Short mmCIF file of C-alpha atoms and ligand atoms in Angstrom, two decimals:
data_model
loop_
_atom_site.label_atom_id
_atom_site.label_comp_id
_atom_site.label_asym_id
_atom_site.label_seq_id
_atom_site.Cartn_x
_atom_site.Cartn_y
_atom_site.Cartn_z
CA MET A 1 20.76 -81.82 2.79
CA THR A 2 18.57 -83.55 0.21
CA LYS A 3 15.58 -81.74 -1.15
CA TRP A 4 12.26 -82.44 0.61
CA THR A 5 9.53 -84.17 -1.36
CA PRO A 6 6.01 -85.16 -0.26
CA SER A 7 7.03 -88.86 -0.43
CA ASN A 8 10.16 -88.47 1.71
CA TRP A 9 8.30 -89.74 4.79
CA ARG A 10 8.03 -93.22 3.25
CA LYS A 11 11.70 -93.88 4.08
CA LEU A 12 11.25 -93.00 7.73
CA PRO A 13 9.80 -94.77 10.77
CA ALA A 14 6.06 -94.06 10.87
CA LYS A 15 3.80 -94.70 13.84
CA HIS A 16 0.01 -95.21 13.71
CA ILE A 17 -0.20 -95.60 9.93
CA PRO A 18 -1.83 -98.96 9.13
CA THR A 19 0.27 -101.35 7.07
CA ASP A 20 -2.13 -104.28 7.20
CA TYR A 21 -4.24 -103.44 4.16
CA PRO A 22 -4.93 -106.80 2.50
CA ASP A 23 -4.26 -105.26 -0.94
CA LEU A 24 -1.46 -102.69 -0.89
CA ASP A 25 -1.59 -102.26 -4.68
CA LYS A 26 -5.20 -101.16 -4.37
CA LEU A 27 -4.17 -98.63 -1.71
CA ALA A 28 -1.48 -97.23 -4.03
CA GLU A 29 -3.99 -97.06 -6.89
CA ILE A 30 -6.48 -95.12 -4.77
CA GLU A 31 -3.79 -92.72 -3.55
CA ALA A 32 -2.85 -92.10 -7.20
CA THR A 33 -6.51 -91.42 -8.01
CA LEU A 34 -6.74 -88.96 -5.12
CA SER A 35 -3.67 -87.12 -6.30
CA GLY A 36 -5.64 -86.21 -9.44
CA TYR A 37 -8.70 -84.97 -7.54
CA PRO A 38 -9.34 -81.25 -6.99
CA PRO A 39 -7.74 -79.60 -3.96
CA LEU A 40 -10.12 -79.16 -1.02
CA VAL A 41 -8.60 -75.84 0.04
CA PHE A 42 -6.50 -73.26 -1.76
CA ALA A 43 -2.94 -72.31 -0.90
CA GLY A 44 -4.00 -68.66 -0.66
CA GLU A 45 -6.49 -69.56 2.06
CA ALA A 46 -3.82 -71.43 4.02
CA ARG A 47 -1.56 -68.39 3.71
CA ARG A 48 -4.33 -66.17 5.05
CA LEU A 49 -4.83 -68.48 8.02
CA LYS A 50 -1.08 -68.30 8.67
CA GLN A 51 -1.35 -64.51 8.76
CA ARG A 52 -4.32 -64.73 11.13
CA LEU A 53 -2.36 -67.08 13.39
CA GLY A 54 0.59 -64.69 13.20
CA ALA A 55 -1.70 -62.14 14.83
CA VAL A 56 -2.57 -64.71 17.52
CA ALA A 57 1.15 -65.29 18.15
CA ARG A 58 1.57 -61.53 18.68
CA GLY A 59 -1.31 -61.45 21.18
CA GLU A 60 -3.64 -59.55 18.86
CA SER A 61 -6.22 -62.33 18.29
CA PHE A 62 -7.53 -65.48 19.94
CA LEU A 63 -7.74 -68.95 18.37
CA LEU A 64 -10.82 -71.17 18.72
CA GLN A 65 -10.31 -74.66 17.32
CA GLY A 66 -12.96 -77.31 17.82
CA GLY A 67 -14.96 -80.17 16.45
CA ASP A 68 -15.51 -83.90 16.63
CA CYS A 69 -12.85 -86.23 17.94
CA ALA A 70 -13.56 -88.27 14.84
CA GLU A 71 -15.94 -87.45 12.02
CA SER A 72 -17.90 -90.44 10.80
CA PHE A 73 -19.77 -91.58 7.73
CA ARG A 74 -22.81 -92.48 9.82
CA GLU A 75 -23.24 -89.10 11.54
CA PHE A 76 -22.78 -87.16 8.31
CA HIS A 77 -25.85 -84.95 8.06
CA PRO A 78 -26.40 -81.29 7.18
CA ASP A 79 -28.19 -80.68 10.50
CA ASN A 80 -25.16 -81.92 12.44
CA LEU A 81 -22.88 -79.65 10.43
CA ARG A 82 -25.19 -76.70 10.95
CA ASP A 83 -25.28 -77.32 14.69
CA MET A 84 -21.49 -77.54 14.88
CA PHE A 85 -21.11 -74.36 12.84
CA ARG A 86 -23.68 -72.62 15.01
CA VAL A 87 -22.08 -73.49 18.33
CA LEU A 88 -18.64 -72.46 17.04
CA MET A 89 -20.10 -69.11 16.00
CA GLN A 90 -21.77 -68.62 19.37
CA MET A 91 -18.54 -69.38 21.17
CA ALA A 92 -16.65 -67.02 18.87
CA VAL A 93 -19.11 -64.19 19.63
CA VAL A 94 -18.70 -64.72 23.37
CA LEU A 95 -14.89 -64.90 23.12
CA THR A 96 -14.61 -61.86 20.85
CA TYR A 97 -16.71 -59.94 23.32
CA GLY A 98 -14.57 -60.98 26.30
CA ALA A 99 -11.15 -60.73 24.65
CA GLY A 100 -11.94 -57.54 22.77
CA LYS A 101 -9.94 -59.10 19.93
CA PRO A 102 -10.79 -60.99 16.74
CA VAL A 103 -11.28 -64.75 17.09
CA VAL A 104 -9.72 -67.05 14.49
CA LYS A 105 -12.12 -69.97 13.97
CA VAL A 106 -10.75 -73.36 12.96
CA GLY A 107 -12.90 -76.53 12.84
CA ARG A 108 -11.70 -80.06 13.49
CA ILE A 109 -13.79 -80.80 10.47
CA ALA A 110 -13.92 -81.77 6.79
CA GLY A 111 -11.15 -84.39 7.11
CA GLN A 112 -10.80 -85.37 10.79
CA PHE A 113 -11.17 -89.13 10.35
CA GLY A 114 -8.00 -91.12 11.14
CA LYS A 115 -7.23 -91.86 14.80
CA PRO A 116 -4.07 -93.01 16.58
CA ARG A 117 -5.18 -95.62 19.12
CA SER A 118 -3.57 -96.47 22.44
CA SER A 119 -4.11 -100.17 21.80
CA ALA A 120 -3.91 -102.00 18.45
CA VAL A 121 -6.62 -104.41 19.57
CA GLU A 122 -10.00 -104.23 21.26
CA VAL A 123 -11.35 -107.04 23.41
CA ARG A 124 -15.09 -107.47 24.05
CA ASP A 125 -16.47 -110.45 25.94
CA GLY A 126 -13.28 -112.38 25.33
CA VAL A 127 -13.26 -111.65 21.56
CA GLU A 128 -10.20 -109.79 20.29
CA LEU A 129 -10.30 -107.72 17.09
CA PRO A 130 -8.13 -104.96 15.62
CA SER A 131 -9.09 -101.54 17.04
CA TYR A 132 -11.29 -99.13 15.15
CA ARG A 133 -8.93 -96.57 13.57
CA GLY A 134 -11.29 -94.03 12.04
CA ASP A 135 -13.82 -94.22 9.20
CA ASN A 136 -11.18 -93.52 6.54
CA ILE A 137 -9.40 -96.76 7.57
CA ASN A 138 -11.84 -99.34 8.94
CA GLY A 139 -15.34 -99.68 10.38
CA MET A 140 -16.51 -99.19 13.95
CA ASP A 141 -18.79 -102.27 14.00
CA PHE A 142 -17.30 -104.97 16.16
CA ASN A 143 -16.82 -107.75 13.63
CA GLU A 144 -13.82 -109.09 11.79
CA LYS A 145 -14.78 -107.85 8.34
CA SER A 146 -15.47 -104.29 9.40
CA ARG A 147 -12.12 -103.96 11.17
CA ILE A 148 -10.08 -104.84 8.06
CA PRO A 149 -8.52 -101.66 6.58
CA ASN A 150 -10.20 -100.79 3.30
CA PRO A 151 -8.58 -98.21 1.00
CA LYS A 152 -11.91 -97.35 -0.68
CA ARG A 153 -12.78 -95.57 2.57
CA LEU A 154 -10.24 -92.88 1.61
CA LEU A 155 -12.33 -91.93 -1.41
CA LYS A 156 -15.47 -91.75 0.70
CA ALA A 157 -13.66 -89.59 3.28
CA TYR A 158 -12.48 -87.25 0.51
CA GLY A 159 -16.06 -86.98 -0.82
CA GLN A 160 -17.50 -86.29 2.61
CA SER A 161 -14.80 -83.68 3.30
CA ALA A 162 -15.61 -81.94 0.02
CA SER A 163 -19.34 -81.72 0.70
CA THR A 164 -18.77 -80.70 4.31
CA LEU A 165 -16.49 -77.91 3.19
CA ASN A 166 -19.00 -76.84 0.56
CA LEU A 167 -21.69 -76.41 3.20
CA LEU A 168 -19.33 -74.64 5.62
CA ARG A 169 -18.36 -72.18 2.90
CA ALA A 170 -22.05 -71.55 2.23
CA PHE A 171 -22.77 -71.01 5.94
CA SER A 172 -19.77 -68.66 6.24
CA THR A 173 -20.47 -66.39 3.33
CA GLY A 174 -24.06 -67.05 2.24
CA GLY A 175 -25.82 -64.99 4.91
CA TYR A 176 -26.15 -67.46 7.80
CA ALA A 177 -23.14 -66.00 9.62
CA ASP A 178 -24.45 -62.43 9.38
CA LEU A 179 -23.93 -60.79 12.79
CA ARG A 180 -27.46 -59.41 12.52
CA ASN A 181 -28.62 -63.04 13.02
CA ILE A 182 -26.73 -63.71 16.23
CA HIS A 183 -29.90 -63.96 18.29
CA ASP A 184 -31.11 -66.80 16.09
CA TRP A 185 -28.05 -69.00 16.53
CA THR A 186 -29.36 -70.46 19.79
CA LEU A 187 -29.90 -74.19 19.57
CA GLY A 188 -33.39 -75.53 20.30
CA PHE A 189 -32.37 -77.93 23.06
CA VAL A 190 -30.50 -75.33 25.10
CA ALA A 191 -33.08 -72.57 24.62
CA GLY A 192 -33.96 -72.36 28.33
CA SER A 193 -30.47 -72.80 29.76
CA GLU A 194 -28.41 -70.33 31.78
CA GLN A 195 -25.77 -70.24 29.01
CA THR A 196 -28.43 -69.25 26.51
CA ARG A 197 -29.68 -66.47 28.76
CA LYS A 198 -26.12 -65.12 29.11
CA TYR A 199 -25.59 -65.51 25.39
CA GLN A 200 -28.73 -63.51 24.60
CA GLU A 201 -27.47 -60.78 26.94
CA VAL A 202 -24.19 -60.51 25.03
CA CYS A 203 -26.15 -60.48 21.76
CA ASP A 204 -28.30 -57.59 23.00
CA LYS A 205 -25.20 -55.56 23.75
CA ILE A 206 -23.69 -56.38 20.36
CA SER A 207 -26.93 -55.46 18.57
CA ASP A 208 -26.97 -52.12 20.37
CA ALA A 209 -23.38 -51.49 19.36
CA MET A 210 -24.19 -52.42 15.77
CA GLU A 211 -27.12 -50.01 15.66
CA PHE A 212 -24.86 -47.26 16.93
CA MET A 213 -22.23 -48.11 14.31
CA GLN A 214 -24.85 -48.22 11.59
CA ALA A 215 -25.88 -44.72 12.58
CA CYS A 216 -22.23 -43.73 12.14
CA GLY A 217 -22.20 -45.26 8.64
CA VAL A 218 -20.53 -48.59 9.43
CA THR A 219 -22.86 -51.19 7.92
CA ALA A 220 -22.73 -54.75 6.62
CA GLU A 221 -22.42 -53.21 3.16
CA THR A 222 -19.33 -51.17 4.07
CA THR A 223 -17.84 -53.82 6.40
CA PRO A 224 -18.13 -57.39 5.02
CA GLN A 225 -16.91 -58.86 8.36
CA MET A 226 -20.37 -58.07 9.71
CA SER A 227 -22.22 -60.27 7.24
CA SER A 228 -19.80 -63.15 6.67
CA THR A 229 -17.12 -65.03 8.53
CA GLU A 230 -13.98 -67.09 7.99
CA LEU A 231 -14.02 -70.68 9.21
CA TYR A 232 -10.89 -72.67 8.49
CA THR A 233 -10.54 -76.47 8.46
CA SER A 234 -8.04 -78.71 10.22
CA HIS A 235 -7.35 -82.32 11.10
CA GLU A 236 -4.57 -84.49 12.45
CA GLY A 237 -2.23 -85.23 9.56
CA LEU A 238 -2.03 -88.89 10.45
CA LEU A 239 -2.51 -90.89 7.25
CA LEU A 240 0.42 -89.60 5.30
CA GLY A 241 -0.46 -91.52 2.12
CA TYR A 242 -3.66 -89.46 1.89
CA GLU A 243 -1.88 -86.23 2.84
CA GLN A 244 0.81 -86.86 0.24
CA ALA A 245 -1.86 -87.39 -2.43
CA MET A 246 -3.44 -84.05 -1.52
CA THR A 247 -0.12 -82.16 -1.53
CA ARG A 248 0.44 -80.04 -4.60
CA ILE A 249 2.74 -77.25 -5.78
CA ASP A 250 0.96 -73.92 -5.57
CA SER A 251 1.31 -72.09 -8.87
CA THR A 252 1.50 -68.65 -7.17
CA SER A 253 4.38 -69.36 -4.81
CA GLY A 254 5.93 -72.51 -6.32
CA ARG A 255 5.79 -74.10 -2.83
CA TRP A 256 4.19 -77.33 -1.57
CA TYR A 257 0.80 -77.04 0.12
CA ASP A 258 -1.25 -79.86 1.61
CA THR A 259 -4.66 -79.04 0.14
CA SER A 260 -6.61 -81.47 2.37
CA ALA A 261 -7.12 -78.75 5.02
CA HIS A 262 -5.94 -75.28 5.91
CA LEU A 263 -4.13 -76.45 9.04
CA LEU A 264 -2.71 -79.89 9.85
CA TRP A 265 -1.49 -80.97 13.24
CA ILE A 266 0.92 -83.60 14.49
CA GLY A 267 -0.47 -85.78 17.28
CA ASP A 268 1.22 -86.34 20.60
CA ARG A 269 2.01 -89.93 19.55
CA THR A 270 3.61 -89.15 16.20
CA ARG A 271 5.88 -86.20 16.97
CA GLN A 272 9.21 -88.07 16.84
CA LEU A 273 11.95 -85.72 15.57
CA ASP A 274 13.22 -88.21 12.98
CA GLY A 275 9.87 -89.77 12.24
CA ALA A 276 7.66 -89.68 9.16
CA HIS A 277 5.06 -87.23 10.45
CA VAL A 278 7.50 -84.51 11.48
CA ASP A 279 9.34 -84.86 8.18
CA PHE A 280 6.12 -84.55 6.18
CA MET A 281 4.89 -81.50 8.09
CA SER A 282 8.29 -79.82 7.86
CA GLY A 283 7.97 -79.63 4.08
CA ILE A 284 4.49 -78.23 3.57
CA GLU A 285 3.84 -74.50 3.75
CA ASN A 286 0.49 -74.66 5.57
CA PRO A 287 0.23 -73.41 9.11
CA ILE A 288 0.77 -76.46 11.32
CA ALA A 289 0.27 -77.40 14.94
CA MET A 290 1.83 -79.94 17.25
CA LYS A 291 0.37 -81.54 20.36
CA CYS A 292 2.57 -81.33 23.45
CA GLY A 293 1.82 -83.86 26.20
CA PRO A 294 3.52 -84.55 29.53
CA THR A 295 6.43 -86.42 27.92
CA MET A 296 7.55 -83.40 25.90
CA GLU A 297 10.90 -82.12 27.22
CA PRO A 298 12.09 -78.54 26.61
CA ASP A 299 15.13 -79.66 24.55
CA ASP A 300 13.00 -81.85 22.31
CA LEU A 301 10.55 -79.06 21.84
CA LEU A 302 13.27 -76.66 20.72
CA ARG A 303 14.65 -79.18 18.22
CA LEU A 304 11.16 -79.80 16.88
CA CYS A 305 10.59 -76.05 16.51
CA ASP A 306 13.85 -75.72 14.59
CA LYS A 307 12.79 -78.46 12.22
CA LEU A 308 9.16 -77.41 11.81
CA ASN A 309 9.65 -73.65 11.73
CA PRO A 310 13.29 -72.94 10.87
CA ALA A 311 12.51 -69.38 9.73
CA ASN A 312 10.64 -68.69 13.01
CA GLU A 313 7.72 -67.43 11.01
CA ALA A 314 4.81 -66.10 13.12
CA GLY A 315 1.68 -68.19 12.59
CA ARG A 316 3.49 -71.20 11.16
CA LEU A 317 3.55 -73.23 14.39
CA THR A 318 0.90 -73.64 17.07
CA LEU A 319 1.74 -75.65 20.19
CA ILE A 320 -1.35 -77.40 21.50
CA CYS A 321 -0.70 -78.24 25.14
CA ARG A 322 -2.58 -81.26 26.55
CA PHE A 323 -1.03 -82.17 29.85
CA GLY A 324 -4.00 -82.88 32.12
CA HIS A 325 -5.52 -80.55 34.72
CA ASP A 326 -3.11 -81.69 37.44
CA LYS A 327 0.04 -81.57 35.29
CA VAL A 328 -0.07 -78.17 33.54
CA GLY A 329 1.61 -76.39 36.42
CA GLN A 330 4.47 -78.88 36.35
CA HIS A 331 5.14 -78.93 32.58
CA LEU A 332 4.01 -75.71 30.95
CA PRO A 333 6.30 -73.19 32.72
CA ASN A 334 9.46 -75.07 31.64
CA LEU A 335 8.35 -75.35 28.02
CA ALA A 336 7.17 -71.74 27.90
CA ARG A 337 10.43 -70.43 29.37
CA ALA A 338 12.55 -72.54 26.99
CA ILE A 339 10.63 -71.19 23.99
CA GLU A 340 10.91 -67.63 25.28
CA ARG A 341 14.64 -67.87 25.99
CA ALA A 342 15.25 -69.28 22.50
CA GLY A 343 13.27 -66.40 20.97
CA LYS A 344 10.80 -68.69 19.18
CA THR A 345 7.49 -67.33 17.98
CA VAL A 346 4.60 -69.73 18.53
CA VAL A 347 0.89 -69.74 19.22
CA TRP A 348 0.14 -71.27 22.62
CA SER A 349 -3.09 -73.21 22.59
CA CYS A 350 -4.72 -75.49 25.18
CA ASP A 351 -6.39 -78.85 24.51
CA PRO A 352 -8.01 -79.61 27.88
CA MET A 353 -9.59 -82.82 26.56
CA HIS A 354 -6.90 -85.43 25.95
CA GLY A 355 -5.15 -85.26 29.33
CA ASN A 356 -8.40 -85.51 31.29
CA THR A 357 -10.01 -88.72 30.08
CA LEU A 358 -11.08 -91.36 32.58
CA LYS A 359 -13.16 -94.50 32.57
CA THR A 360 -16.26 -94.81 34.78
CA ALA A 361 -17.07 -97.95 36.73
CA SER A 362 -19.68 -98.77 34.08
CA GLY A 363 -16.99 -98.63 31.37
CA TYR A 364 -17.68 -95.25 29.69
CA LYS A 365 -14.76 -93.05 28.68
CA THR A 366 -15.61 -89.59 29.97
CA ARG A 367 -14.07 -86.23 30.88
CA PRO A 368 -15.22 -84.23 33.90
CA PHE A 369 -16.14 -80.65 33.01
CA ASP A 370 -14.37 -79.32 36.14
CA ARG A 371 -11.08 -80.83 35.07
CA ILE A 372 -11.46 -79.49 31.53
CA MET A 373 -12.10 -76.02 32.90
CA GLY A 374 -9.32 -76.45 35.47
CA GLU A 375 -6.78 -77.22 32.76
CA VAL A 376 -7.78 -74.21 30.65
CA LYS A 377 -7.63 -71.91 33.64
CA SER A 378 -4.19 -73.12 34.78
CA PHE A 379 -2.90 -72.90 31.20
CA MET A 380 -4.05 -69.29 30.93
CA ASP A 381 -2.72 -68.32 34.35
CA VAL A 382 0.70 -69.87 33.76
CA LEU A 383 1.18 -68.07 30.45
CA HIS A 384 -0.24 -64.80 31.72
CA SER A 385 2.14 -64.86 34.67
CA GLU A 386 5.05 -65.46 32.25
CA ASN A 387 3.88 -62.39 30.31
CA LEU A 388 2.87 -64.58 27.38
CA TRP A 389 -0.42 -64.65 25.51
CA PRO A 390 -2.65 -67.69 26.14
CA GLY A 391 -3.53 -67.63 22.47
CA GLY A 392 -6.15 -70.28 22.00
CA VAL A 393 -8.12 -73.38 22.86
CA HIS A 394 -8.71 -76.72 21.15
CA PHE A 395 -11.88 -78.65 22.03
CA GLU A 396 -13.54 -81.90 21.14
CA MET A 397 -17.16 -80.84 20.93
CA THR A 398 -20.41 -81.18 19.06
CA GLY A 399 -23.51 -79.11 18.45
CA GLN A 400 -25.61 -82.09 19.54
CA ASN A 401 -27.16 -82.64 22.96
CA VAL A 402 -24.91 -85.58 23.82
CA THR A 403 -24.06 -86.94 27.26
CA GLU A 404 -20.37 -87.80 26.98
CA CYS A 405 -18.55 -85.42 29.36
CA ILE A 406 -19.84 -85.28 32.93
CA GLY A 407 -20.61 -82.01 34.76
CA GLY A 408 -21.36 -78.52 33.54
CA ALA A 409 -24.19 -76.17 34.51
CA ILE A 410 -26.91 -78.55 33.26
CA ALA A 411 -25.01 -81.32 34.99
CA VAL A 412 -24.54 -84.52 33.02
CA ARG A 413 -24.25 -87.20 35.70
CA GLU A 414 -22.38 -90.46 35.49
CA GLU A 415 -25.66 -92.33 35.27
CA ASP A 416 -26.73 -90.11 32.31
CA LEU A 417 -23.78 -91.11 30.12
CA SER A 418 -25.58 -94.05 28.52
CA SER A 419 -28.55 -91.98 27.33
CA ARG A 420 -26.89 -90.08 24.45
CA TYR A 421 -23.32 -91.34 24.17
CA HIS A 422 -22.74 -91.11 20.40
CA THR A 423 -19.05 -90.40 19.88
CA HIS A 424 -17.03 -92.58 17.53
CA CYS A 425 -13.95 -92.08 19.63
CA ASP A 426 -13.40 -89.69 22.57
CA PRO A 427 -16.09 -87.98 24.70
CA ARG A 428 -17.05 -84.51 23.43
CA LEU A 429 -18.47 -81.41 25.09
CA ASN A 430 -22.11 -80.89 24.19
CA ALA A 431 -23.22 -77.49 22.89
CA ASP A 432 -24.22 -76.16 26.30
CA GLN A 433 -20.97 -77.26 27.92
CA ALA A 434 -18.98 -75.75 25.05
CA LEU A 435 -20.77 -72.42 25.42
CA GLU A 436 -20.28 -72.49 29.19
CA LEU A 437 -16.54 -72.93 28.65
CA ALA A 438 -16.50 -70.06 26.18
CA PHE A 439 -18.05 -67.82 28.86
CA LEU A 440 -15.55 -68.87 31.50
CA ILE A 441 -12.62 -68.24 29.13
CA SER A 442 -14.13 -64.98 28.00
CA GLU A 443 -14.34 -63.79 31.62
CA GLN A 444 -10.72 -64.74 32.16
CA LEU A 445 -9.63 -62.87 29.03
CA ARG A 446 -11.62 -59.86 30.11
CA SER A 447 -9.89 -59.86 33.50
CA TYR A 448 -6.48 -59.79 31.72
CA ARG A 449 -7.73 -56.92 29.59
CA VAL A 450 -8.79 -54.96 32.66
CA ALA A 451 -5.48 -55.73 34.42
CA ASN A 452 -3.49 -54.62 31.36
CA SER A 453 -5.38 -51.33 31.05
CA ALA A 454 -4.84 -50.67 34.75
CA ARG A 455 -1.12 -51.41 34.30
CA LEU A 456 -0.92 -48.97 31.39
CA ALA A 457 -2.85 -46.29 33.25
CA SER A 458 -0.68 -46.43 36.39
C1 PEP B 501 -6.81 -85.95 19.09
O1 PEP B 501 -6.67 -84.73 19.05
O2 PEP B 501 -7.86 -86.52 18.75
C2 PEP B 501 -5.69 -86.76 19.63
C3 PEP B 501 -5.55 -88.03 19.34
O3 PEP B 501 -4.91 -86.05 20.44
P1 PEP B 501 -3.43 -86.33 21.01
O4 PEP B 501 -2.54 -86.46 19.82
O5 PEP B 501 -3.17 -85.08 21.78
O6 PEP B 501 -3.50 -87.55 21.87
CO1 CO B 502 -9.65 -87.33 20.59
#
């Protein structure tokens, strides 16, 4: 076997990586520039996330991964980042409370730009143009110039990722994430909602518990977890030229780490066993994830696991299932049993977004809340009945009050979609819908906890 290098993928078939840059020399020059830029994350942080995910694989923690379908240059604003951070923290509080276990928080953020598209072209009013492929490749505006891939966008995406990460680090450790502030994390626009009322109830219980612990000598000073948090970054490792440029040898371990994010995932469209993306991900030491859609067969999955996690290391590989609400029951049991029989250690996570997209009569891509919830619930039930841990969830969401997914407690109706439909790609849960889901999952996790204690007691 030849030794892996970060450029190995260039010899292999690669899907969804644009090759139609008008100036390929310029692209190569920009990739070389990026390879001299500072890393966005440290190898030690990626190793710590792998340990945290190892705990998820063992059923000791729960994974919450979420963020925009696609980050954009236009929506880049500190308030948007704060709102995303805030809703992730609220969800994590609710889930920790229900699961009675730590929650590992991972954003689809600080690098989630490039998108695989189902069609290479977009047609509007009889005009055909290349599809929008993410702000690090081309522009969303529907005109010929904007849709031409421009390598300078990679530099802008790097810059935006760096400042996003800087703010997230400040939010995580600079006092904002202090558990004593949990009451204040409620977003203005959902202040009167049912989810907010339930959230405040959980906060009251946590505050009581913290006062009790303080009286026992456990304070934010003695326990830093009470005043700061860990939020890790992730994105789909799609544009391998960029990922290669960000991949460096870590001086501590002498191993290759992709320093563009803590965790990278392989999309459902680029997980070919002998393809470029699987080869690239097989060589980096970061924790990685892979999307599993309805076309994933158990044999393929086992071969992919062997290639991506040959040492069967806990926390290295997360399988993000995205079958669709009506297909989980058909596909998940076979995959779960195959993994179990082969003795593979993985984190099982559920993306209830990508298998539940539909188009309304008026032409909006949307996702019904009931189907999203239905997929999560079936995912959890299937794994629980196989005696496996439904380890995590993966959402496309925002802290903004958008109207992109229909349904939820403050029901977004089909006719509301046009009022605040801001996504650059797929429809996202708004903050209230995201929190509602966190409550429903939390209740499910609590019911498993109660059932397990009863089982132990009998
Ligand atoms: C995504 O997560 O945005 C995505 C494209 O998902 P999938 O690879 O599952 O289609
Ligand atoms: Co998406």
